Coordinates of C-alpha atoms in Angstrom, one line a residue:
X25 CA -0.7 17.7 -4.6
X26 CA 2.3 15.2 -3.7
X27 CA 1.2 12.5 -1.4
X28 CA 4.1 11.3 0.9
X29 CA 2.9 7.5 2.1
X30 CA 5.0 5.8 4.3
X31 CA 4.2 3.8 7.5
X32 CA 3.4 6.0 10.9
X33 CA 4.0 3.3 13.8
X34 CA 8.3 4.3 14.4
X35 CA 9.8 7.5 14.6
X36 CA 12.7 6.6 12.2
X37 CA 9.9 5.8 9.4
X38 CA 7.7 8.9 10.3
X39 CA 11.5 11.5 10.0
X40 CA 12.5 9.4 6.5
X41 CA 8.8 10.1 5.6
X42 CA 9.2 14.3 7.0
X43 CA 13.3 14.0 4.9
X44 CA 11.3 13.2 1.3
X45 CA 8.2 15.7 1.8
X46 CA 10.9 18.6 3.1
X47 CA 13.1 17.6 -0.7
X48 CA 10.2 17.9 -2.5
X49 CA 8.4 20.5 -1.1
X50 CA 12.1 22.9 -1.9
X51 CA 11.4 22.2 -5.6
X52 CA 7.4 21.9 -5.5
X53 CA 6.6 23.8 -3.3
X54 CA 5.4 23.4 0.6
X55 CA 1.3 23.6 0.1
X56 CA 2.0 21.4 -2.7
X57 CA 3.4 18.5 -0.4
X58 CA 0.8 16.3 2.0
X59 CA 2.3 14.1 4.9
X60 CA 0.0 12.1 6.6
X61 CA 0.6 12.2 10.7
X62 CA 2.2 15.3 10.7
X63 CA -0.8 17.5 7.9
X64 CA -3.2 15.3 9.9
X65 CA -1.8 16.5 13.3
X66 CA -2.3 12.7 13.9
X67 CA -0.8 12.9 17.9
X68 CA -3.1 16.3 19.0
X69 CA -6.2 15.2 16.7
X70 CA -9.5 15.1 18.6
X71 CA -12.4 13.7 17.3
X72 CA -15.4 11.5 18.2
X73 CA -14.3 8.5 16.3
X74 CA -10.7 9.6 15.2
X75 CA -9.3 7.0 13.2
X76 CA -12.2 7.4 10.8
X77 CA -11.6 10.8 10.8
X78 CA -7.9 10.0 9.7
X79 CA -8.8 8.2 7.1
X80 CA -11.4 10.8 5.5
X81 CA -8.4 13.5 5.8
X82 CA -6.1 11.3 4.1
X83 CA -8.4 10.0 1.2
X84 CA -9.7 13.7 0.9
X85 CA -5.6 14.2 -0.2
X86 CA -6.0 11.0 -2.2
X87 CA -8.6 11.9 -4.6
X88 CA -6.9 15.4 -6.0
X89 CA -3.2 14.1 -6.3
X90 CA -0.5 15.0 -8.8
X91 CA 1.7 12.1 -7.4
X92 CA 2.9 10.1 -4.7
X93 CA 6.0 9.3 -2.9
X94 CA 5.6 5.7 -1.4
X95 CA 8.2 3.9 1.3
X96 CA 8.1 0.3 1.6
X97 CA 11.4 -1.7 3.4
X98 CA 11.7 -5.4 3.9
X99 CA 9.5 -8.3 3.4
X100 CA 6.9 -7.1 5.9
X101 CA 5.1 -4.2 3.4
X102 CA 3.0 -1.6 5.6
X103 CA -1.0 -2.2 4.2
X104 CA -2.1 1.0 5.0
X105 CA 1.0 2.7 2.5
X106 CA 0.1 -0.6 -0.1
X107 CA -3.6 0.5 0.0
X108 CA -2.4 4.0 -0.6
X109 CA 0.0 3.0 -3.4
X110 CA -3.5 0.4 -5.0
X111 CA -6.0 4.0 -4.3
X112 CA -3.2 6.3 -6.7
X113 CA -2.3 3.5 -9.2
X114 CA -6.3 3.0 -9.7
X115 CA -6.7 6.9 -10.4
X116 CA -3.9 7.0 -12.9
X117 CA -1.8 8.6 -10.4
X118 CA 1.9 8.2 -11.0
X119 CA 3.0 6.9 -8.0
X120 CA 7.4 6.1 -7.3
X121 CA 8.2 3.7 -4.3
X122 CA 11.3 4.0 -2.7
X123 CA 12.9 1.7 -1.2
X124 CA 16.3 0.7 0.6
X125 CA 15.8 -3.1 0.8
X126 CA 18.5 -5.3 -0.1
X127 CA 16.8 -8.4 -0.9
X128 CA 14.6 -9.2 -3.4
X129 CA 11.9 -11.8 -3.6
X130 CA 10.9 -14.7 -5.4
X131 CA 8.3 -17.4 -5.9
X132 CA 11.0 -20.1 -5.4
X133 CA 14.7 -20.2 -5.8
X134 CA 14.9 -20.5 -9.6
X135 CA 12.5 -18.0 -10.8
X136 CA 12.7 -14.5 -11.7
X137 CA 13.2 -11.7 -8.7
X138 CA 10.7 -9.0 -7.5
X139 CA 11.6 -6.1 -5.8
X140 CA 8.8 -6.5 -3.2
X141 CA 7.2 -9.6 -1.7
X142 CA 4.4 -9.3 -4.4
X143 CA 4.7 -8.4 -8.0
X144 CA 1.6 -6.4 -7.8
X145 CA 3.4 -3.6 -6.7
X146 CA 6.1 -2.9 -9.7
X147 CA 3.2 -3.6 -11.6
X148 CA 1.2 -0.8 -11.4
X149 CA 3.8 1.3 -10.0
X150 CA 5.9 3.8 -12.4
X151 CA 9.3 3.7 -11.0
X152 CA 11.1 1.8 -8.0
X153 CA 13.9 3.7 -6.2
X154 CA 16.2 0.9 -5.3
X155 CA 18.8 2.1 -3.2
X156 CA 20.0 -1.2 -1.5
X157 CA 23.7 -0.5 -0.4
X158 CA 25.1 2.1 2.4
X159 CA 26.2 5.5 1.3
X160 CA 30.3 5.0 0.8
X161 CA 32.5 6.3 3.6
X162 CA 32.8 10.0 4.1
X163 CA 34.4 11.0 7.8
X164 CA 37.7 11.1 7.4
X165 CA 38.5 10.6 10.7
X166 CA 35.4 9.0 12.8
X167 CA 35.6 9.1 16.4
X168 CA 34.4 5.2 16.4
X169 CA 32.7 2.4 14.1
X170 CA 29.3 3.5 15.2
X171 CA 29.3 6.7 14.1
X172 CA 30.9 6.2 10.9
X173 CA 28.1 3.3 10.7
X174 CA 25.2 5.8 11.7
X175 CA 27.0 8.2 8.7
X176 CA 27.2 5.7 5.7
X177 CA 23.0 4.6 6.3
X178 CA 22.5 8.5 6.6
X179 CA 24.2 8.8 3.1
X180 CA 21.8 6.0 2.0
X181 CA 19.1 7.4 3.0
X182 CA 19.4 11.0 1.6
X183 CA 20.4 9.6 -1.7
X184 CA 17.6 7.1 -1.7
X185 CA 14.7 10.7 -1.2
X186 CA 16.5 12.8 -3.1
X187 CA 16.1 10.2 -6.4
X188 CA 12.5 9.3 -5.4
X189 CA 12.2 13.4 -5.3
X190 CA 13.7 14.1 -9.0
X191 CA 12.0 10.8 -10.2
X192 CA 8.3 11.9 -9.2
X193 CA 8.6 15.7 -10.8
X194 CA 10.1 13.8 -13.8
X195 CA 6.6 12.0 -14.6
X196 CA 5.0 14.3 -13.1
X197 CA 5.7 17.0 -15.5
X198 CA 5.2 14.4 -18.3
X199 CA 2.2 12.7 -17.2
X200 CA -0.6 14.5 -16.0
X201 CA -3.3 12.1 -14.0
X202 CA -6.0 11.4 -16.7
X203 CA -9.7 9.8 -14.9
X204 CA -9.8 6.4 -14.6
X205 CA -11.7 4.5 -17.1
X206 CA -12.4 0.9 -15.6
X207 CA -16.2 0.3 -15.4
X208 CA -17.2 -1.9 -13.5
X209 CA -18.8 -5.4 -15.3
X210 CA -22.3 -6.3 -13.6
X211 CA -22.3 -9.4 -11.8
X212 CA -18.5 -9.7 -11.3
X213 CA -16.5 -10.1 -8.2
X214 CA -12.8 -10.9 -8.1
X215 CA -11.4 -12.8 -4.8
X216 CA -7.9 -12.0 -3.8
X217 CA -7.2 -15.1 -1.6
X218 CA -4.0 -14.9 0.8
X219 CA -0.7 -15.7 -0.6
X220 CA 0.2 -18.0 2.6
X221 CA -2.6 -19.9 3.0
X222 CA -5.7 -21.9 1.3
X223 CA -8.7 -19.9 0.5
X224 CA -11.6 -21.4 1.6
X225 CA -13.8 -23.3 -0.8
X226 CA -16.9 -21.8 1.1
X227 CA -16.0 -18.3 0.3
X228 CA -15.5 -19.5 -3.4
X229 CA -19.1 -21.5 -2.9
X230 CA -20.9 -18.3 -1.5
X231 CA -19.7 -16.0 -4.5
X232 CA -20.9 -18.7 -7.2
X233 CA -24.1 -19.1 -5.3
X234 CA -24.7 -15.0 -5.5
X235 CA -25.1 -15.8 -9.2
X236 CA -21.6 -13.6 -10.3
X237 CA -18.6 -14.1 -12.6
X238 CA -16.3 -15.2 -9.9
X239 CA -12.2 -14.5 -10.9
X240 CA -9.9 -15.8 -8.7
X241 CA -6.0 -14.2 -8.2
X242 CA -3.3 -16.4 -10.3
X243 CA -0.3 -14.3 -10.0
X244 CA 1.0 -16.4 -6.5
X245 CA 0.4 -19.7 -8.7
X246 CA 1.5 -18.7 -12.0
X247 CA 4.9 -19.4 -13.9
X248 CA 5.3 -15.8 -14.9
X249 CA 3.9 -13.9 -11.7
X250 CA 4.3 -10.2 -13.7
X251 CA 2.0 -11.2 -16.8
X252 CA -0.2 -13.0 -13.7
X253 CA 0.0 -9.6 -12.0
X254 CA -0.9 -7.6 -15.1
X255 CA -4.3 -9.8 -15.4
X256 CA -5.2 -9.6 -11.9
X257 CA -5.0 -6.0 -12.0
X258 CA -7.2 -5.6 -15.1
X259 CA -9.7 -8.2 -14.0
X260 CA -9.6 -6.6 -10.6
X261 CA -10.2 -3.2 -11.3
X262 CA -13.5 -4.3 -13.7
X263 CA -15.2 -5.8 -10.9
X264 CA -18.3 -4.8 -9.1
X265 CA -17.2 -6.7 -5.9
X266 CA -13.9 -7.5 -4.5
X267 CA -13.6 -10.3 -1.6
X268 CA -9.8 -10.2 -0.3
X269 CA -8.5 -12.3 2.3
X270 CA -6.9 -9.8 5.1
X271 CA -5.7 -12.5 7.5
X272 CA -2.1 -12.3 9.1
X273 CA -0.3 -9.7 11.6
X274 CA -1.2 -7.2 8.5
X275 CA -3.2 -7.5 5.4
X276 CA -1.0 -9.4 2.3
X277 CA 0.5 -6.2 0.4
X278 CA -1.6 -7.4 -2.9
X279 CA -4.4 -7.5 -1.2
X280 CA -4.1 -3.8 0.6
X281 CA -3.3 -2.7 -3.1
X282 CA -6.2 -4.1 -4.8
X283 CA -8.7 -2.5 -1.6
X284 CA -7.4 0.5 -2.9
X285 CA -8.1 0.4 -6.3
X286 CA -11.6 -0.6 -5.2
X287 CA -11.7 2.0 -2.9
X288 CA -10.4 4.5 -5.7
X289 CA -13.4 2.8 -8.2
X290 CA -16.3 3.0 -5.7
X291 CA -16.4 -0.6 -5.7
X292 CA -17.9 -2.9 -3.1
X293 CA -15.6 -4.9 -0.8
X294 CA -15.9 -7.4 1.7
X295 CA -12.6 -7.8 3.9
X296 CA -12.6 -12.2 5.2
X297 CA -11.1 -12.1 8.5
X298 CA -12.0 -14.9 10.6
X299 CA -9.9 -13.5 13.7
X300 CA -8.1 -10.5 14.0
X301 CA -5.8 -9.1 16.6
X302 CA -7.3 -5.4 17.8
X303 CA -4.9 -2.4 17.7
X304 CA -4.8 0.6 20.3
X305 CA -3.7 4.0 20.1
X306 CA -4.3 7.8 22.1
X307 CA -7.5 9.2 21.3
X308 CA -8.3 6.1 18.5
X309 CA -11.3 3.9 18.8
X310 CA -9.7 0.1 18.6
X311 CA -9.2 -0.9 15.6
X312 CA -9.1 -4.6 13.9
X313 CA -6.6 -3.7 11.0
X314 CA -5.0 -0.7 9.3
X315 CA -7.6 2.2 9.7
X316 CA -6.4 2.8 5.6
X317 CA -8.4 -0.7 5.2
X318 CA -10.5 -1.0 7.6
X319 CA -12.2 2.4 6.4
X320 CA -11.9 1.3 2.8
X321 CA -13.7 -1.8 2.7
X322 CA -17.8 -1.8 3.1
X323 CA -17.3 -5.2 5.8
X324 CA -15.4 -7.4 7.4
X325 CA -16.4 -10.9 7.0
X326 CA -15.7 -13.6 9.6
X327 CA -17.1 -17.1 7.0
X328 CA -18.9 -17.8 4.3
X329 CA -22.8 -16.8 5.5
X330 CA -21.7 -13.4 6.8
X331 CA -20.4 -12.8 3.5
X332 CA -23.7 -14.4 2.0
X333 CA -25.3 -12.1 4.4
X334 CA -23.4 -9.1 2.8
X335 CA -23.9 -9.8 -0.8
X336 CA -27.4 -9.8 -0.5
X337 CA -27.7 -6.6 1.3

């Protein structure tokens, strides 16, 4: 089963997501291709509490995966697609994100570039598709700059799934999904703190005071943020509990990937949101972030006794 994860809330995101899973499923075949919102029947779906129900149908897909197509564009990553990319990447899953970005990212304006916001994701990730520039001109004789425009991003983006397509069969064929292996270390727990602003000590405080092995996320601090990533990955995926800091309009992209992996592992995990902005939608039960995390973590914690609170349960 390919997994096609890209981000649901625009139309132009859910038809580049429907272009990618109608290329691969000419080559793979069309039972062998899952799109979420459209395999879901996401719009027509009723059921007593239906974004829960999403996310079971989705993780059902996750679990039994041969590989995955991701999208991710611009600084602003979606956190359910990062969670989905963190759920693969923790299975052994070769996963390929595609992407038609033309910036990169960096920790400041001398050091080395990422393709995405955080180096988490080309970490664990076995190929990026980069295709940042527009398709070259091919009407001869366009009726005006607009559509000649439209035509040269339309090049982009066909060029952009039909690499992600070849490059996913490629490893595919040569790497078959072997079970993960991390075990869990007793009396671990690894806090993923927000990249924009200061974790608090109390958190920190609360997860010494439960008497664990607290490891704390370096890669945003550290002089080489892709050997950072690399240990923050390892540590992550050995321990029992993971405390991430959700906070923002949507969950830091690191932080949506590592709730996967945990998710993927069985693992516990506490989500620290001290105030959240609630999300509507048709037939959906409101929602305080990405049903992909909010379903994936065991709790959301609002400061440090709730979380006290938790860990002792």
């Amino acid at each position: 089963m390919y997994y096609i994860a890209h981000r649901l809330f625009s139309a132009h995101d859910r038809a580049l997501g429907a272009l990618i899973a109608r290329q691969l499923a000419k080559k793979a075949g069309p039972e062998s291709v899952f799109l979420p919102f459209c395999d879901t029947d996401e719009e027509d779906l009723v059921a007593p509490v239906k974004g829960r129900r999403l996310f079971e149908l989705d993780r059902e897909r996750l679990q039994t995966l041969t590989g995955m197509i991701a999208v991710l564009h611009g600084p602003s990553l979606d956190d359910g697609v990062c969670m989905e990319i963190g759920y693969a990447a923790a299975l052994n899953v070769p996963v390929v994100v595609v992407t038609t970005d033309f910036q990169t990212y960096s920790a400041d304006e001398y050091s080395p570039h990422w393709a995405f916001p955080d180096p988490l994701i080309e970490t664990i990730t076995h190929r990026v598709i980069r295709v940042d520039r527009l398709g070259a001109p091919e009407l001869a004789d366009p009726p005006d700059r607009f559509t000649a425009f439209a035509a040269r991003n339309q090049t982009q983006i066909e060029t952009a799934a039909a690499m992600s397509v070849e490059a996913i069969l490629e490893l595919a064929a040569n790497n078959c999904p072997t079970p993960a292996t991390a075990r869990a270390e007793a009396g671990t727990a690894f806090l993923e703190p927000s990249p924009h602003i200061r974790c608090p000590e109390a958190l920190l405080d609360t997860l010494h005071a439960a008497h664990r092995s607290v490891t704390i996320a370096i890669r945003h601090q550290a002089p080489d943020p892709f050997t950072a990533a690399h240990a923050d990955w390892a540590t992550a995926l050995r321990a029992e509990v993971l405390v991430a800091d959700v906070s923002g309009p949507e969950t830091p992209p690191g932080g949506a990937v590592l709730i996967g992996a945990a998710a993927a592992l069985r693992r516990r995990i506490a989500a620290y949101l001290p105030t959240a902005v609630i999300t509507h939608a048709p037939g959906r039960e409101p929602n305080w972030r990405n049903l992909m995390i909010q379903y994936a973590v065991g709790t959301r914690v609002c400061d440090a006794d709730s979380l006290a609170r938790w860990l002792a349960s």
